[in-house]
Amino acid sequence: MADEVFSPNKLRSIVAARGGFATSEKFEVIFTASKWNLSSIGINSDFKYLCENVALPTKSISGTDKFIYGINYQMPYRHAYPEIAMTFYCTKHMAEKKAFDKWQNGIVNPHTGDLSYYDEYTCDITVKKFHKDAVDFTKPVYAIKLEKAWPSIVAEIQLTHSAGNEITRLPVTFQYKKWVKSTQA
């Protein structure tokens, strides 16, 4: 079979047959904990509206050198799940910053350095992506669940007099055990 020559019309027909291109807007991020109460630190359902951006996370397979005879090669041996970053809008009284600070203080006590039990500070985070024309937000086109997530970095917030009325944003980085395709998609 000969290679096809690229054709914009062929690309259009392929994309049209698949319902168009996916766009990056219309998503939600939902925090759920089974062993502890997220609302006790200020994390509630409002956070799905205050999340400005999130990336669908990477999943990679780690490899190790395999050498029996001749040329060595990489052999896969496990999945690897790097951290994920999200950015949240901050409201007038910085409730979002206070909530994530409280969450981190619940992981490692800032006065004693004592660590909490894993199940007492982790939660699942579901990221749902909806079609750009969606009106029914119960049926995402794609959804993943980060299992046993916790905020490893509550990053700095830039304050400046020259920004005017710019909305304050809070970058937060999460570690997690693994991610799986959610049953909700």
Coordinates of N, CA and C in Angstrom, one line a residue:
M1 N 0.8 -1.2 0.0 CA 0.0 0.0 0.0 C 0.9 1.2 0.0
A2 N 0.6 2.1 -0.9 CA 1.4 3.4 -1.0 C 1.0 4.4 0.1
D3 N 1.9 5.2 0.5 CA 1.6 6.2 1.5 C 0.6 7.2 0.9
E4 N -0.4 7.6 1.7 CA -1.3 8.6 1.2 C -0.7 10.0 1.3
V5 N -1.0 10.9 0.4 CA -0.5 12.3 0.5 C -1.4 13.0 1.4
F6 N -0.8 13.9 2.2 CA -1.6 14.7 3.2 C -2.6 15.5 2.4
S7 N -3.8 15.5 2.9 CA -4.9 16.3 2.3 C -5.7 17.0 3.4
P8 N -5.8 18.3 3.3 CA -6.7 19.0 4.3 C -8.1 18.5 4.3
N9 N -8.6 18.2 3.1 CA -10.0 17.7 3.0 C -10.1 16.3 3.8
K10 N -9.1 15.5 3.6 CA -9.1 14.2 4.3 C -9.1 14.4 5.9
L11 N -8.2 15.3 6.3 CA -8.2 15.7 7.7 C -9.6 16.2 8.2
R12 N -10.2 17.1 7.4 CA -11.5 17.6 7.8 C -12.5 16.5 7.9
S13 N -12.5 15.5 7.0 CA -13.5 14.4 7.0 C -13.3 13.5 8.2
I14 N -12.0 13.3 8.5 CA -11.7 12.4 9.7 C -12.2 13.1 11.0
V15 N -11.9 14.4 11.1 CA -12.3 15.1 12.3 C -13.8 15.2 12.4
A16 N -14.4 15.5 11.3 CA -15.9 15.6 11.3 C -16.5 14.3 11.6
A17 N -16.0 13.2 11.1 CA -16.5 11.8 11.4 C -16.4 11.5 12.9
R18 N -15.4 12.1 13.6 CA -15.2 11.9 15.0 C -15.9 12.9 15.9
G19 N -16.7 13.8 15.3 CA -17.4 14.8 16.1 C -16.7 16.1 16.3
G20 N -15.6 16.3 15.6 CA -14.9 17.6 15.8 C -13.7 17.4 16.7
F21 N -13.0 18.5 16.9 CA -11.8 18.5 17.7 C -12.2 18.7 19.2
A22 N -11.5 18.1 20.1 CA -11.7 18.3 21.5 C -11.1 19.7 21.9
T23 N -11.8 20.4 22.8 CA -11.3 21.7 23.3 C -11.0 21.6 24.8
S24 N -10.2 22.5 25.3 CA -9.7 22.4 26.6 C -10.7 23.0 27.7
E25 N -11.7 23.6 27.3 CA -12.6 24.2 28.4 C -13.7 23.2 28.7
K26 N -14.5 23.5 29.7 CA -15.6 22.6 30.2 C -15.0 21.4 30.9
F27 N -14.5 21.6 32.1 CA -14.0 20.5 32.9 C -14.4 20.8 34.4
E28 N -14.3 19.8 35.2 CA -14.5 20.0 36.6 C -13.6 19.1 37.4
V29 N -13.2 19.5 38.6 CA -12.3 18.8 39.5 C -13.1 18.6 40.8
I30 N -13.2 17.3 41.2 CA -14.0 17.0 42.4 C -13.1 16.3 43.4
F31 N -13.1 16.8 44.6 CA -12.3 16.2 45.7 C -13.3 15.4 46.6
T32 N -12.9 14.1 46.8 CA -13.7 13.2 47.7 C -12.8 12.4 48.6
A33 N -13.1 12.5 49.9 CA -12.3 11.7 50.9 C -13.2 10.7 51.6
S34 N -12.8 9.5 51.8 CA -13.6 8.5 52.5 C -13.3 8.4 54.0
K35 N -12.1 8.7 54.4 CA -11.7 8.5 55.8 C -11.7 9.7 56.6
W36 N -11.9 10.9 56.0 CA -11.9 12.1 56.8 C -12.7 13.2 56.1
N37 N -13.1 14.3 56.7 CA -14.0 15.3 56.2 C -13.2 16.4 55.6
L38 N -13.3 16.5 54.3 CA -12.6 17.6 53.6 C -13.1 19.0 54.0
S39 N -14.4 19.1 54.2 CA -15.0 20.4 54.6 C -14.5 20.9 55.9
S40 N -13.9 20.0 56.7 CA -13.3 20.5 58.0 C -12.1 21.4 57.8
I41 N -11.5 21.3 56.6 CA -10.4 22.3 56.3 C -10.8 23.3 55.3
G42 N -12.1 23.3 54.8 CA -12.5 24.3 53.9 C -12.6 23.9 52.4
I43 N -12.3 22.6 52.2 CA -12.4 22.1 50.8 C -13.9 21.6 50.6
N44 N -14.6 22.2 49.7 CA -16.0 21.8 49.4 C -16.3 21.8 47.9
S45 N -17.5 21.6 47.6 CA -17.9 21.5 46.2 C -17.6 22.8 45.4
D46 N -17.5 23.9 46.0 CA -17.2 25.1 45.3 C -15.8 25.1 44.6
F47 N -14.9 24.2 45.0 CA -13.6 24.1 44.4 C -13.6 23.7 43.0
K48 N -14.7 23.0 42.6 CA -14.8 22.5 41.2 C -15.0 23.7 40.3
Y49 N -15.6 24.8 40.8 CA -15.7 26.0 40.0 C -14.5 26.9 40.1
L50 N -13.8 26.8 41.2 CA -12.6 27.7 41.4 C -11.3 27.2 40.8
C51 N -11.3 26.0 40.2 CA -10.1 25.5 39.6 C -10.0 26.1 38.2
E52 N -9.0 26.9 38.0 CA -8.8 27.5 36.7 C -8.2 26.6 35.7
N53 N -7.3 25.8 36.1 CA -6.7 24.8 35.1 C -6.2 23.6 35.8
V54 N -6.1 22.5 35.0 CA -5.6 21.2 35.4 C -5.2 20.5 34.2
A55 N -4.2 19.7 34.3 CA -3.8 18.9 33.1 C -4.2 17.4 33.4
L56 N -4.7 16.8 32.3 CA -4.9 15.3 32.4 C -3.5 14.7 32.6
P57 N -3.3 13.9 33.7 CA -2.0 13.6 34.1 C -1.3 12.6 33.1
T58 N 0.0 12.6 33.3 CA 0.9 11.7 32.5 C 0.9 10.3 33.2
K59 N 1.0 9.3 32.4 CA 1.2 7.9 32.9 C 2.4 7.4 32.0
S60 N 3.4 7.0 32.7 CA 4.6 6.4 31.9 C 4.9 5.0 32.4
I61 N 5.7 4.3 31.7 CA 6.2 3.0 32.1 C 7.7 3.1 32.2
S62 N 8.2 2.9 33.4 CA 9.6 2.9 33.7 C 10.3 1.7 33.1
G63 N 11.5 1.9 32.6 CA 12.2 0.8 32.1 C 13.6 0.6 32.7
T64 N 14.2 -0.5 32.6 CA 15.5 -0.8 33.1 C 16.3 -1.5 32.0
D65 N 17.6 -1.3 32.1 CA 18.5 -2.0 31.1 C 18.4 -3.5 31.2
K66 N 18.2 -4.2 30.1 CA 18.2 -5.6 30.0 C 19.4 -6.0 29.2
F67 N 20.3 -6.8 29.7 CA 21.5 -7.2 28.9 C 21.7 -8.7 29.1
I68 N 21.5 -9.5 28.1 CA 21.8 -10.9 28.2 C 23.0 -11.2 27.3
Y69 N 23.0 -10.8 26.1 CA 24.1 -11.0 25.2 C 23.9 -10.0 24.0
G70 N 25.0 -9.4 23.6 CA 24.9 -8.4 22.5 C 24.5 -7.1 22.9
I71 N 23.5 -6.5 22.3 CA 23.1 -5.1 22.6 C 22.1 -5.1 23.7
N72 N 22.3 -4.2 24.7 CA 21.3 -4.1 25.8 C 20.0 -3.3 25.2
Y73 N 18.9 -3.5 25.9 CA 17.7 -2.8 25.6 C 16.9 -2.5 26.8
Q74 N 15.9 -1.7 26.7 CA 15.0 -1.3 27.9 C 13.9 -2.3 28.0
M75 N 13.7 -2.7 29.2 CA 12.6 -3.7 29.6 C 11.7 -3.0 30.6
P76 N 10.4 -2.9 30.3 CA 9.5 -2.2 31.2 C 9.3 -3.0 32.5
Y77 N 9.1 -2.2 33.6 CA 8.9 -2.9 34.9 C 7.9 -2.4 35.8
R78 N 7.4 -1.1 35.6 CA 6.3 -0.6 36.4 C 5.8 0.7 35.8
H79 N 4.6 1.1 36.2 CA 4.0 2.4 35.9 C 4.6 3.4 36.7
A80 N 4.7 4.6 36.2 CA 5.1 5.8 37.0 C 4.1 6.9 36.9
Y81 N 3.8 7.6 38.0 CA 2.8 8.6 38.0 C 3.4 9.9 38.5
P82 N 3.8 10.8 37.7 CA 4.4 12.1 38.2 C 3.3 13.0 38.8
E83 N 3.7 14.0 39.5 CA 2.8 14.9 40.2 C 2.0 15.6 39.2
I84 N 0.9 16.2 39.7 CA 0.0 17.0 38.8 C -0.2 18.4 39.4
A85 N -0.3 19.4 38.6 CA -0.5 20.8 39.1 C -1.9 21.3 38.7
M86 N -2.4 22.0 39.6 CA -3.7 22.7 39.4 C -3.6 24.2 39.8
T87 N -4.4 25.0 39.3 CA -4.4 26.4 39.7 C -5.8 26.8 40.1
F88 N -5.9 27.5 41.3 CA -7.2 27.8 41.8 C -7.3 29.4 41.9
Y89 N -8.5 29.9 41.5 CA -8.8 31.3 41.8 C -9.0 31.5 43.3
C90 N -8.5 32.6 43.8 CA -8.6 33.0 45.2 C -9.8 34.0 45.3
T91 N -10.6 33.8 46.3 CA -11.7 34.7 46.6 C -11.2 35.7 47.6
K92 N -12.0 36.7 47.9 CA -11.7 37.9 48.7 C -10.9 37.6 50.0
H93 N -11.3 36.6 50.8 CA -10.7 36.4 52.1 C -9.7 35.2 52.0
M94 N -9.2 34.9 50.8 CA -8.2 33.9 50.6 C -8.5 32.5 51.2
A95 N -9.8 32.2 51.2 CA -10.3 30.9 51.8 C -9.6 29.7 51.2
E96 N -9.3 29.8 49.9 CA -8.7 28.7 49.2 C -7.2 28.5 49.7
K97 N -6.5 29.5 49.8 CA -5.1 29.4 50.4 C -5.1 28.9 51.8
K98 N -6.0 29.4 52.6 CA -6.2 28.9 54.0 C -6.5 27.4 54.0
A99 N -7.4 27.0 53.1 CA -7.8 25.5 53.1 C -6.6 24.6 52.8
F100 N -5.8 25.0 51.7 CA -4.7 24.2 51.4 C -3.5 24.3 52.4
D101 N -3.4 25.4 53.1 CA -2.4 25.5 54.2 C -2.8 24.6 55.3
K102 N -4.1 24.6 55.6 CA -4.6 23.8 56.7 C -4.4 22.3 56.4
W103 N -4.7 21.9 55.1 CA -4.5 20.6 54.6 C -3.0 20.1 54.8
Q104 N -2.1 21.0 54.4 CA -0.7 20.6 54.6 C -0.3 20.5 56.1
N105 N -0.8 21.4 56.9 CA -0.6 21.4 58.3 C -1.1 20.1 59.0
G106 N -2.1 19.5 58.3 CA -2.7 18.2 58.8 C -1.9 17.1 58.4
I107 N -1.0 17.2 57.4 CA -0.1 16.2 56.9 C 1.1 16.1 57.8
V108 N 1.8 17.2 57.9 CA 2.9 17.4 58.8 C 2.7 18.5 59.8
N109 N 2.6 18.2 61.1 CA 2.4 19.2 62.1 C 3.5 20.2 62.0
P110 N 3.2 21.5 61.8 CA 4.3 22.5 61.7 C 5.0 22.8 62.9
H111 N 4.5 22.4 64.1 CA 5.1 22.7 65.4 C 6.0 21.5 65.9
T112 N 5.4 20.3 65.7 CA 6.1 19.1 66.2 C 6.8 18.3 65.1
G113 N 6.4 18.5 63.8 CA 7.0 17.7 62.8 C 6.4 16.3 62.6
D114 N 5.4 16.0 63.5 CA 4.7 14.7 63.5 C 3.9 14.5 62.2
L115 N 4.0 13.3 61.6 CA 3.2 13.0 60.4 C 1.9 12.3 60.7
S116 N 0.9 12.6 60.0 CA -0.4 12.0 60.1 C -0.4 10.7 59.4
Y117 N -1.4 9.8 59.7 CA -1.6 8.6 58.9 C -2.1 8.9 57.5
Y118 N -1.6 8.1 56.5 CA -1.9 8.3 55.1 C -3.3 8.5 54.8
D119 N -4.2 7.7 55.4 CA -5.6 7.7 55.1 C -6.3 9.0 55.7
E120 N -5.6 9.7 56.6 CA -6.1 10.8 57.3 C -5.9 12.1 56.5
Y121 N -5.1 12.1 55.4 CA -4.9 13.3 54.7 C -5.0 13.1 53.2
T122 N -5.2 11.9 52.7 CA -5.3 11.7 51.3 C -6.8 11.7 50.9
C123 N -7.0 12.0 49.6 CA -8.4 11.9 49.1 C -8.3 11.5 47.6
D124 N -9.4 11.2 47.0 CA -9.5 11.0 45.6 C -9.9 12.3 44.9
I125 N -9.3 12.5 43.7 CA -9.6 13.7 43.0 C -10.0 13.2 41.6
T126 N -11.3 13.6 41.2 CA -11.8 13.2 39.9 C -11.7 14.4 39.0
V127 N -11.2 14.2 37.8 CA -11.1 15.2 36.8 C -12.0 14.8 35.6
K128 N -13.0 15.6 35.3 CA -14.0 15.2 34.2 C -13.9 16.3 33.1
K129 N -13.8 15.8 31.9 CA -13.8 16.6 30.7 C -15.1 16.5 30.0
F130 N -15.7 17.6 29.7 CA -17.0 17.6 29.0 C -16.8 18.1 27.5
H131 N -17.7 17.7 26.7 CA -17.7 18.2 25.3 C -18.0 19.7 25.3
K132 N -17.4 20.5 24.3 CA -17.6 21.9 24.3 C -19.0 22.4 24.2
D133 N -19.9 21.6 23.7 CA -21.3 22.0 23.6 C -22.2 21.3 24.7
A134 N -21.5 20.8 25.7 CA -22.3 20.1 26.7 C -23.2 21.0 27.5
V135 N -24.4 20.5 27.8 CA -25.3 21.1 28.7 C -25.7 20.2 29.8
D136 N -25.4 18.9 29.6 CA -25.6 17.9 30.6 C -24.3 17.5 31.2
F137 N -24.0 18.0 32.4 CA -22.7 17.8 33.1 C -22.7 16.6 34.0
T138 N -23.5 15.6 33.6 CA -23.5 14.3 34.3 C -22.8 13.3 33.4
K139 N -22.5 13.6 32.1 CA -21.9 12.7 31.2 C -20.6 13.3 30.6
P140 N -19.5 13.1 31.3 CA -18.2 13.6 30.7 C -17.8 12.7 29.5
V141 N -17.0 13.2 28.6 CA -16.5 12.4 27.5 C -15.2 11.7 27.9
Y142 N -14.6 12.2 29.0 CA -13.4 11.5 29.6 C -13.3 11.9 31.0
A143 N -13.0 10.9 31.9 CA -12.8 11.2 33.3 C -11.7 10.3 33.9
I144 N -10.9 10.8 34.8 CA -9.9 10.1 35.5 C -10.1 10.3 37.0
K145 N -9.6 9.4 37.8 CA -9.6 9.6 39.2 C -8.1 9.4 39.7
L146 N -7.7 10.4 40.4 CA -6.4 10.4 41.1 C -6.6 9.7 42.5
E147 N -6.0 8.6 42.7 CA -6.2 7.9 44.0 C -5.2 8.3 45.0
K148 N -5.7 8.5 46.2 CA -4.9 8.9 47.4 C -4.0 10.1 47.1
A149 N -4.6 11.2 46.7 CA -3.9 12.5 46.4 C -3.8 13.3 47.7
W150 N -2.7 14.1 47.6 CA -2.4 15.1 48.7 C -1.6 16.3 48.2
P151 N -1.8 17.5 48.7 CA -1.1 18.6 48.2 C 0.4 18.7 48.7
S152 N 1.3 18.4 47.8 CA 2.7 18.4 48.1 C 3.3 19.8 48.1
I153 N 2.8 20.6 47.2 CA 3.3 22.0 47.1 C 2.1 23.0 47.0
V154 N 2.0 23.9 47.9 CA 1.1 25.0 47.8 C 2.0 26.2 47.5
A155 N 2.0 26.5 46.2 CA 3.1 27.4 45.7 C 2.8 28.9 46.1
E156 N 3.8 29.7 45.8 CA 3.7 31.1 46.1 C 2.6 31.8 45.2
I157 N 2.1 32.9 45.8 CA 1.1 33.7 45.1 C 1.8 35.0 44.9
Q158 N 1.9 35.4 43.6 CA 2.5 36.7 43.2 C 1.6 37.9 43.6
L159 N 2.1 38.8 44.4 CA 1.4 40.0 44.7 C 2.1 41.2 44.1
T160 N 1.4 42.1 43.5 CA 2.1 43.2 42.8 C 1.1 44.4 42.7
H161 N 1.6 45.6 42.9 CA 0.8 46.8 42.8 C 0.4 47.1 41.3
S162 N 1.2 46.6 40.4 CA 1.0 46.9 39.0 C 0.0 46.1 38.3
A163 N -0.6 45.1 38.9 CA -1.5 44.2 38.3 C -2.9 44.7 38.2
G164 N -3.2 45.8 39.0 CA -4.6 46.3 39.0 C -5.6 45.4 39.6
N165 N -6.6 45.0 38.9 CA -7.7 44.2 39.4 C -7.5 42.7 39.0
E166 N -6.3 42.3 38.7 CA -6.1 40.9 38.3 C -6.5 39.9 39.4
I167 N -7.1 38.8 39.0 CA -7.5 37.8 40.0 C -6.3 37.1 40.5
T168 N -6.3 36.9 41.8 CA -5.2 36.2 42.5 C -5.4 34.7 42.2
R169 N -4.3 34.0 41.9 CA -4.3 32.6 41.6 C -3.4 31.8 42.5
L170 N -3.8 30.6 42.8 CA -3.0 29.8 43.7 C -2.6 28.5 43.0
P171 N -1.3 28.3 42.7 CA -0.9 27.0 42.1 C -0.7 26.0 43.2
V172 N -1.3 24.8 43.0 CA -1.1 23.7 44.0 C -0.7 22.4 43.2
T173 N 0.3 21.7 43.7 CA 0.8 20.5 43.1 C 0.4 19.3 44.0
F174 N -0.1 18.3 43.4 CA -0.5 17.1 44.1 C 0.3 15.9 43.8
Q175 N 0.6 15.1 44.8 CA 1.2 13.8 44.6 C 0.0 12.8 44.8
Y176 N 0.1 11.6 44.2 CA -1.0 10.7 44.3 C -0.4 9.3 44.0
K177 N -1.2 8.3 44.5 CA -0.7 6.9 44.3 C -0.7 6.5 42.9
K178 N -1.8 6.6 42.2 CA -2.0 6.3 40.8 C -3.2 7.0 40.2
W179 N -3.4 7.0 38.9 CA -4.6 7.4 38.4 C -5.2 6.3 37.5
V180 N -6.6 6.3 37.5 CA -7.3 5.2 36.8 C -8.4 5.9 36.0
K181 N -8.8 5.3 34.9 CA -10.0 5.9 34.2 C -11.2 5.8 35.1
S182 N -11.9 6.8 35.2 CA -13.1 6.9 36.1 C -14.2 6.1 35.4
T183 N -15.0 5.5 36.3 CA -16.2 4.8 35.8 C -17.3 5.8 35.4
Q184 N -17.1 7.1 35.6 CA -18.1 8.1 35.3 C -18.1 8.5 33.9
A185 N -17.1 8.1 33.1 CA -17.1 8.5 31.7 C -17.4 7.3 30.8

